[in-house]
């Protein structure tokens, strides 16, 4: 009986030793996993910052300019004119250099009046067939009215 008690104690001791070993292994694995997760999160944050920072640096001057110097009563700089016309900044410079768009130059920088931008849009408008036909009909009606006035004068 003594022998079996020693065997049971020995087995229990081995079992507890194994449980302690497993617990220690679990703790080490969890610590390693937490460290890996932390490294991945840091890597992700750094890569996200690497992507977002250049975009912010590019947009920040424009945003600050709009906050600091809001457009004054229809006076636009090149980037605001480009947004208003829904074209690129390069296209605005092309319109300036080909004298298609009126501008003022203040301290070497172009400024555009809202009226000039609207006039450009009006001139750039391509008329539809319906608009052209309506204009022809309007001209014919106007000619008819003028002829009738002349006839009335002659008959009087």
Coordinates of N, CA and C in Angstrom, one line a residue:
X1 N 0.8 -1.2 0.0 CA 0.0 0.0 0.0 C 0.9 1.2 0.0
X2 N 1.9 1.2 0.7 CA 2.8 2.3 0.8 C 3.4 2.6 -0.6
X3 N 3.7 1.5 -1.2 CA 4.2 1.7 -2.6 C 3.2 2.4 -3.5
X4 N 2.0 2.1 -3.4 CA 1.0 2.7 -4.3 C 0.8 4.1 -3.9
X5 N 0.9 4.5 -2.6 CA 0.8 5.8 -2.2 C 1.9 6.7 -2.7
X6 N 3.1 6.1 -2.7 CA 4.3 6.8 -3.3 C 4.1 7.0 -4.8
X7 N 3.6 6.0 -5.5 CA 3.3 6.1 -6.9 C 2.4 7.2 -7.2
X8 N 1.3 7.2 -6.4 CA 0.2 8.3 -6.6 C 0.8 9.7 -6.3
X9 N 1.6 9.8 -5.3 CA 2.3 11.1 -5.0 C 3.2 11.4 -6.1
X10 N 3.9 10.5 -6.6 CA 4.9 10.7 -7.7 C 4.1 11.2 -8.9
X11 N 3.0 10.5 -9.2 CA 2.2 10.9 -10.4 C 1.6 12.3 -10.2
X12 N 1.1 12.5 -9.0 CA 0.5 13.8 -8.7 C 1.6 14.9 -8.8
X13 N 2.8 14.6 -8.3 CA 3.9 15.6 -8.4 C 4.2 15.9 -9.8
X14 N 4.3 14.8 -10.7 CA 4.6 15.0 -12.1 C 3.5 15.8 -12.8
X15 N 2.2 15.5 -12.4 CA 1.1 16.1 -13.0 C 1.1 17.6 -12.7
X16 N 1.3 17.9 -11.4 CA 1.4 19.3 -11.0 C 2.6 20.1 -11.6
X17 N 3.7 19.3 -11.8 CA 4.8 19.9 -12.4 C 4.5 20.2 -13.9
X18 N 3.8 19.3 -14.5 CA 3.4 19.5 -15.9 C 2.4 20.7 -16.0
X19 N 1.5 20.8 -15.1 CA 0.5 21.9 -15.1 C 1.2 23.2 -14.9
X20 N 2.2 23.2 -14.0 CA 3.0 24.4 -13.8 C 3.8 24.8 -15.0
X21 N 4.3 23.8 -15.7 CA 5.1 24.0 -16.9 C 4.2 24.5 -18.0
X22 N 3.0 24.0 -18.1 CA 2.0 24.5 -19.1 C 1.6 25.9 -18.8
X23 N 1.3 26.2 -17.5 CA 1.0 27.5 -17.1 C 2.1 28.5 -17.5
X24 N 3.3 28.1 -17.2 CA 4.5 29.0 -17.5 C 4.6 29.2 -19.0
X25 N 4.4 28.1 -19.8 CA 4.4 28.2 -21.2 C 3.3 29.1 -21.7
X26 N 2.1 29.0 -21.2 CA 1.0 29.8 -21.5 C 1.3 31.3 -21.3
X27 N 1.9 31.6 -20.1 CA 2.3 33.0 -19.8 C 3.3 33.5 -20.8
X28 N 4.3 32.7 -21.1 CA 5.3 33.1 -22.1 C 4.7 33.3 -23.4
X29 N 3.9 32.4 -23.9 CA 3.2 32.5 -25.2 C 2.4 33.8 -25.2
X30 N 1.6 34.0 -24.2 CA 0.7 35.2 -24.1 C 1.6 36.5 -24.2
X31 N 2.7 36.5 -23.4 CA 3.6 37.7 -23.4 C 4.1 37.9 -24.8
X32 N 4.6 36.8 -25.4 CA 5.1 37.0 -26.8 C 4.1 37.4 -27.8
X33 N 2.9 36.9 -27.7 CA 1.8 37.3 -28.6 C 1.4 38.8 -28.4
X34 N 1.4 39.2 -27.1 CA 1.1 40.6 -26.8 C 2.2 41.5 -27.4
X35 N 3.4 41.1 -27.3 CA 4.5 41.9 -27.9 C 4.4 41.9 -29.4
X36 N 4.1 40.8 -30.1 CA 3.9 40.8 -31.5 C 2.8 41.7 -31.9
X37 N 1.7 41.6 -31.2 CA 0.5 42.5 -31.5 C 0.9 44.0 -31.4
X38 N 1.6 44.3 -30.3 CA 2.0 45.7 -30.1 C 3.0 46.1 -31.3
X39 N 3.9 45.3 -31.7 CA 4.8 45.6 -32.8 C 4.0 45.8 -34.1
X40 N 3.0 44.9 -34.4 CA 2.2 45.1 -35.6 C 1.4 46.4 -35.6
X41 N 0.8 46.7 -34.4 CA 0.0 47.9 -34.3 C 0.9 49.1 -34.5
X42 N 2.1 49.1 -34.0 CA 3.1 50.2 -34.1 C 3.5 50.3 -35.6
X43 N 3.7 49.2 -36.2 CA 4.1 49.2 -37.7 C 2.9 49.8 -38.5
X44 N 1.7 49.4 -38.2 CA 0.5 49.8 -38.9 C 0.3 51.3 -38.7
X45 N 0.5 51.8 -37.4 CA 0.4 53.2 -37.2 C 1.4 54.0 -38.0
X46 N 2.7 53.5 -38.0 CA 3.7 54.2 -38.7 C 3.5 54.2 -40.2
X47 N 3.0 53.1 -40.8 CA 2.7 53.1 -42.2 C 1.5 54.0 -42.5
X48 N 0.5 54.0 -41.7 CA -0.6 54.9 -41.9 C -0.2 56.4 -41.8
X49 N 0.6 56.7 -40.9 CA 1.1 58.0 -40.8 C 2.0 58.4 -42.0
X50 N 2.7 57.4 -42.5 CA 3.5 57.6 -43.7 C 2.7 57.9 -44.9
X51 N 1.5 57.4 -45.0 CA 0.6 57.6 -46.1 C -0.2 58.9 -45.9
X52 N -0.7 59.2 -44.7 CA -1.6 60.3 -44.4 C -0.8 61.6 -44.3
X53 N 0.4 61.6 -43.7 CA 1.2 62.8 -43.5 C 1.5 63.6 -44.8
X54 N 1.9 62.9 -45.9 CA 2.2 63.7 -47.1 C 0.9 64.3 -47.7
X55 N -0.2 63.6 -47.5 CA -1.5 64.2 -48.0 C -1.9 65.4 -47.2
X56 N -1.7 65.3 -45.9 CA -2.0 66.5 -45.0 C -1.1 67.6 -45.3
X57 N 0.2 67.4 -45.5 CA 1.2 68.4 -45.8 C 0.8 69.1 -47.1
X58 N 0.3 68.3 -48.1 CA -0.1 68.9 -49.4 C -1.4 69.8 -49.2
X59 N -2.3 69.3 -48.4 CA -3.6 70.0 -48.3 C -3.6 71.2 -47.3
X60 N -2.7 71.1 -46.3 CA -2.7 72.1 -45.3 C -2.6 73.5 -45.7
X61 N -1.6 73.8 -46.6 CA -1.5 75.2 -47.1 C -2.8 75.8 -47.7
X62 N -3.5 74.9 -48.5 CA -4.7 75.4 -49.1 C -5.8 75.6 -48.1
X63 N -5.9 74.7 -47.1 CA -6.9 74.8 -46.1 C -6.6 76.1 -45.2
X64 N -5.4 76.3 -44.8 CA -5.0 77.4 -44.0 C -5.3 78.7 -44.8
X65 N -4.9 78.7 -46.1 CA -5.2 79.9 -46.9 C -6.7 80.3 -46.9
X66 N -7.5 79.3 -47.1 CA -8.9 79.5 -47.1 C -9.5 80.0 -45.8
X67 N -8.9 79.5 -44.7 CA -9.4 79.9 -43.4 C -8.9 81.3 -43.1
X68 N -7.6 81.6 -43.4 CA -7.0 82.8 -43.1 C -7.5 84.0 -44.0
X69 N -7.5 83.7 -45.3 CA -7.9 84.7 -46.3 C -9.1 84.2 -47.1
X70 N -10.3 84.3 -46.6 CA -11.5 83.8 -47.3 C -11.7 84.6 -48.6
X71 N -12.3 84.1 -49.6 CA -12.5 84.8 -50.9 C -13.2 86.0 -50.6
X72 N -12.7 87.1 -51.1 CA -13.3 88.4 -50.9 C -14.3 88.8 -52.0
X73 N -15.5 88.9 -51.7 CA -16.5 89.4 -52.6 C -16.2 89.1 -54.1
X74 N -16.1 87.8 -54.4 CA -15.9 87.5 -55.8 C -14.5 87.6 -56.3
X75 N -13.5 87.7 -55.5 CA -12.1 87.7 -55.9 C -11.5 86.4 -55.6
X76 N -11.0 85.7 -56.6 CA -10.5 84.3 -56.5 C -9.0 84.3 -56.8
X77 N -8.2 83.4 -56.1 CA -6.9 83.1 -56.5 C -6.9 82.0 -57.5
X78 N -5.8 81.5 -58.0 CA -5.7 80.5 -59.1 C -6.4 79.2 -58.6
X79 N -6.1 78.7 -57.4 CA -6.7 77.5 -57.0 C -8.2 77.6 -56.8
X80 N -8.7 78.7 -56.2 CA -10.1 78.9 -56.1 C -10.8 79.1 -57.4
X81 N -10.2 79.7 -58.4 CA -10.7 79.8 -59.7 C -10.8 78.5 -60.4
X82 N -9.8 77.7 -60.2 CA -9.8 76.3 -60.7 C -11.0 75.5 -60.1
X83 N -11.2 75.6 -58.8 CA -12.3 74.9 -58.2 C -13.6 75.5 -58.7
X84 N -13.7 76.8 -58.9 CA -15.0 77.4 -59.3 C -15.3 76.9 -60.7
X85 N -14.3 76.8 -61.6 CA -14.5 76.4 -63.0 C -14.5 74.9 -63.1
X86 N -14.1 74.2 -62.0 CA -14.1 72.7 -62.0 C -13.0 72.2 -63.1
X87 N -11.9 72.9 -63.1 CA -10.8 72.5 -63.9 C -9.5 72.5 -63.1
X88 N -8.4 72.0 -63.7 CA -7.1 72.0 -62.9 C -6.5 73.4 -62.9
X89 N -5.6 73.6 -61.9 CA -4.8 74.8 -61.8 C -4.1 75.1 -63.1
X90 N -3.5 74.0 -63.7 CA -2.8 74.2 -64.9 C -3.7 74.7 -66.0
X91 N -4.9 74.3 -66.1 CA -5.9 74.8 -67.1 C -6.2 76.3 -66.9
X92 N -6.2 76.7 -65.7 CA -6.4 78.1 -65.4 C -5.3 78.9 -65.9
X93 N -4.0 78.5 -65.7 CA -2.9 79.2 -66.2 C -2.9 79.2 -67.7
X94 N -3.3 78.1 -68.4 CA -3.4 78.1 -69.8 C -4.5 79.1 -70.3
X95 N -5.6 79.2 -69.6 CA -6.6 80.2 -70.0 C -6.1 81.6 -69.9
X96 N -5.2 81.9 -68.8 CA -4.6 83.2 -68.6 C -3.7 83.5 -69.8
X97 N -2.8 82.5 -70.1 CA -1.8 82.8 -71.1 C -2.3 82.9 -72.5
X98 N -3.5 82.3 -72.7 CA -4.1 82.5 -74.1 C -5.2 83.6 -74.1
X99 N -5.2 84.4 -73.1 CA -6.1 85.6 -73.0 C -7.5 85.2 -73.1
X100 N -7.9 84.0 -72.6 CA -9.3 83.6 -72.6 C -10.0 84.0 -71.3
X101 N -9.2 84.4 -70.3 CA -9.8 84.6 -69.0 C -9.2 85.9 -68.5
X102 N -10.1 86.9 -68.1 CA -9.7 88.1 -67.5 C -9.1 87.9 -66.1
X103 N -8.1 88.8 -65.8 CA -7.5 88.6 -64.5 C -6.8 89.9 -64.1
X104 N -6.5 90.0 -62.8 CA -5.6 91.1 -62.3 C -4.4 90.4 -61.7
X105 N -3.3 91.2 -61.6 CA -2.1 90.6 -61.0 C -1.8 91.5 -59.8
X106 N -1.8 90.8 -58.6 CA -1.5 91.5 -57.4 C -0.2 90.9 -56.8
X107 N 0.9 91.8 -56.8 CA 2.2 91.3 -56.2 C 2.6 90.0 -56.9
X108 N 2.4 89.9 -58.2 CA 2.8 88.8 -59.0 C 1.9 87.6 -59.0
X109 N 0.8 87.7 -58.3 CA -0.2 86.6 -58.2 C -1.4 87.0 -58.9
X110 N -2.0 86.0 -59.7 CA -3.2 86.2 -60.4 C -4.4 86.2 -59.5
X111 N -5.3 87.2 -59.8 CA -6.6 87.2 -59.1 C -7.7 87.3 -60.1
X112 N -8.8 86.7 -59.9 CA -9.9 86.6 -60.9 C -11.2 87.1 -60.2
X113 N -11.9 88.0 -60.9 CA -13.2 88.4 -60.5 C -14.3 87.3 -60.8
X114 N -15.3 87.2 -60.0 CA -16.3 86.2 -60.2 C -17.0 86.5 -61.6
X115 N -17.2 87.8 -61.9 CA -17.8 88.1 -63.1 C -17.0 87.6 -64.3
X116 N -15.7 87.7 -64.3 CA -14.8 87.2 -65.4 C -14.9 85.7 -65.5
X117 N -15.0 85.0 -64.4 CA -15.1 83.5 -64.4 C -16.5 83.2 -65.0
X118 N -17.6 83.9 -64.6 CA -18.9 83.6 -65.1 C -19.0 83.9 -66.6
X119 N -18.3 85.0 -67.0 CA -18.3 85.4 -68.5 C -17.6 84.3 -69.3
X120 N -16.5 83.8 -68.8 CA -15.8 82.7 -69.5 C -16.7 81.5 -69.6
X121 N -17.4 81.1 -68.5 CA -18.3 80.0 -68.6 C -19.4 80.2 -69.6
X122 N -19.9 81.4 -69.6 CA -21.0 81.8 -70.6 C -20.5 81.6 -72.0
X123 N -19.3 82.2 -72.3 CA -18.7 82.1 -73.6 C -18.4 80.6 -74.0
X124 N -18.0 79.8 -73.0 CA -17.6 78.5 -73.3 C -18.8 77.5 -73.5
X125 N -20.0 78.0 -73.2 CA -21.2 77.2 -73.3 C -21.4 76.8 -74.7
X126 N -21.6 75.6 -75.0 CA -21.9 75.1 -76.3 C -23.5 74.9 -76.4
X127 N -24.0 75.7 -77.4 CA -25.5 75.7 -77.5 C -26.0 74.4 -78.1
X128 N -27.1 74.0 -77.6 CA -27.8 72.8 -78.1 C -28.5 73.1 -79.4
X129 N -28.9 72.0 -80.1 CA -29.7 72.2 -81.3 C -31.0 72.9 -81.0
X130 N -31.6 72.6 -79.9 CA -32.9 73.2 -79.5 C -32.7 74.7 -79.3
X131 N -31.6 75.1 -78.6 CA -31.3 76.5 -78.4 C -31.1 77.3 -79.7
X132 N -30.4 76.6 -80.6 CA -30.2 77.3 -81.9 C -31.5 77.4 -82.7
X133 N -32.3 76.4 -82.7 CA -33.6 76.5 -83.4 C -34.5 77.6 -82.7
X134 N -34.5 77.7 -81.4 CA -35.3 78.7 -80.8 C -34.8 80.1 -81.2
X135 N -33.5 80.3 -81.3 CA -32.9 81.6 -81.7 C -33.4 81.9 -83.1
X136 N -33.3 80.9 -84.0 CA -33.8 81.1 -85.4 C -35.3 81.5 -85.4
X137 N -36.1 80.8 -84.6 CA -37.5 81.1 -84.5 C -37.7 82.5 -84.0
X138 N -36.9 82.9 -83.0 CA -37.0 84.2 -82.4 C -36.7 85.3 -83.4
X139 N -35.6 85.1 -84.1 CA -35.2 86.1 -85.2 C -36.2 86.2 -86.2
X140 N -36.8 85.1 -86.7 CA -37.9 85.1 -87.7 C -39.1 85.9 -87.2
X141 N -39.5 85.6 -85.9 CA -40.6 86.3 -85.3 C -40.3 87.8 -85.2
X142 N -39.1 88.2 -84.8 CA -38.7 89.6 -84.7 C -38.8 90.3 -86.1
X143 N -38.3 89.6 -87.1 CA -38.3 90.1 -88.5 C -39.8 90.3 -88.9
X144 N -40.6 89.4 -88.6 CA -42.1 89.5 -88.9 C -42.7 90.7 -88.3
X145 N -42.4 90.9 -87.0 CA -42.9 92.1 -86.3 C -42.4 93.4 -86.9
X146 N -41.1 93.4 -87.3 CA -40.6 94.6 -87.9 C -41.3 94.9 -89.2
X147 N -41.5 93.8 -90.0 CA -42.2 94.0 -91.3 C -43.6 94.5 -91.2
X148 N -44.3 94.0 -90.2 CA -45.6 94.4 -89.9 C -45.7 95.9 -89.5
X149 N -44.7 96.4 -88.7 CA -44.6 97.8 -88.3 C -44.4 98.7 -89.5
X150 N -43.5 98.2 -90.4 CA -43.3 99.0 -91.6 C -44.6 99.1 -92.5
X151 N -45.3 98.0 -92.6 CA -46.5 98.0 -93.4 C -47.5 99.0 -92.8
X152 N -47.7 99.0 -91.4 CA -48.6 99.9 -90.8 C -48.2 101.3 -91.0
X153 N -46.9 101.6 -91.0 CA -46.5 103.0 -91.3 C -46.9 103.4 -92.7
X154 N -46.7 102.5 -93.6 CA -46.9 102.8 -95.0 C -48.4 103.0 -95.2
X155 N -49.3 102.3 -94.5 CA -50.7 102.4 -94.7 C -51.3 103.6 -94.0
X156 N -50.6 104.2 -93.1 CA -51.1 105.3 -92.4 C -51.0 106.6 -93.2

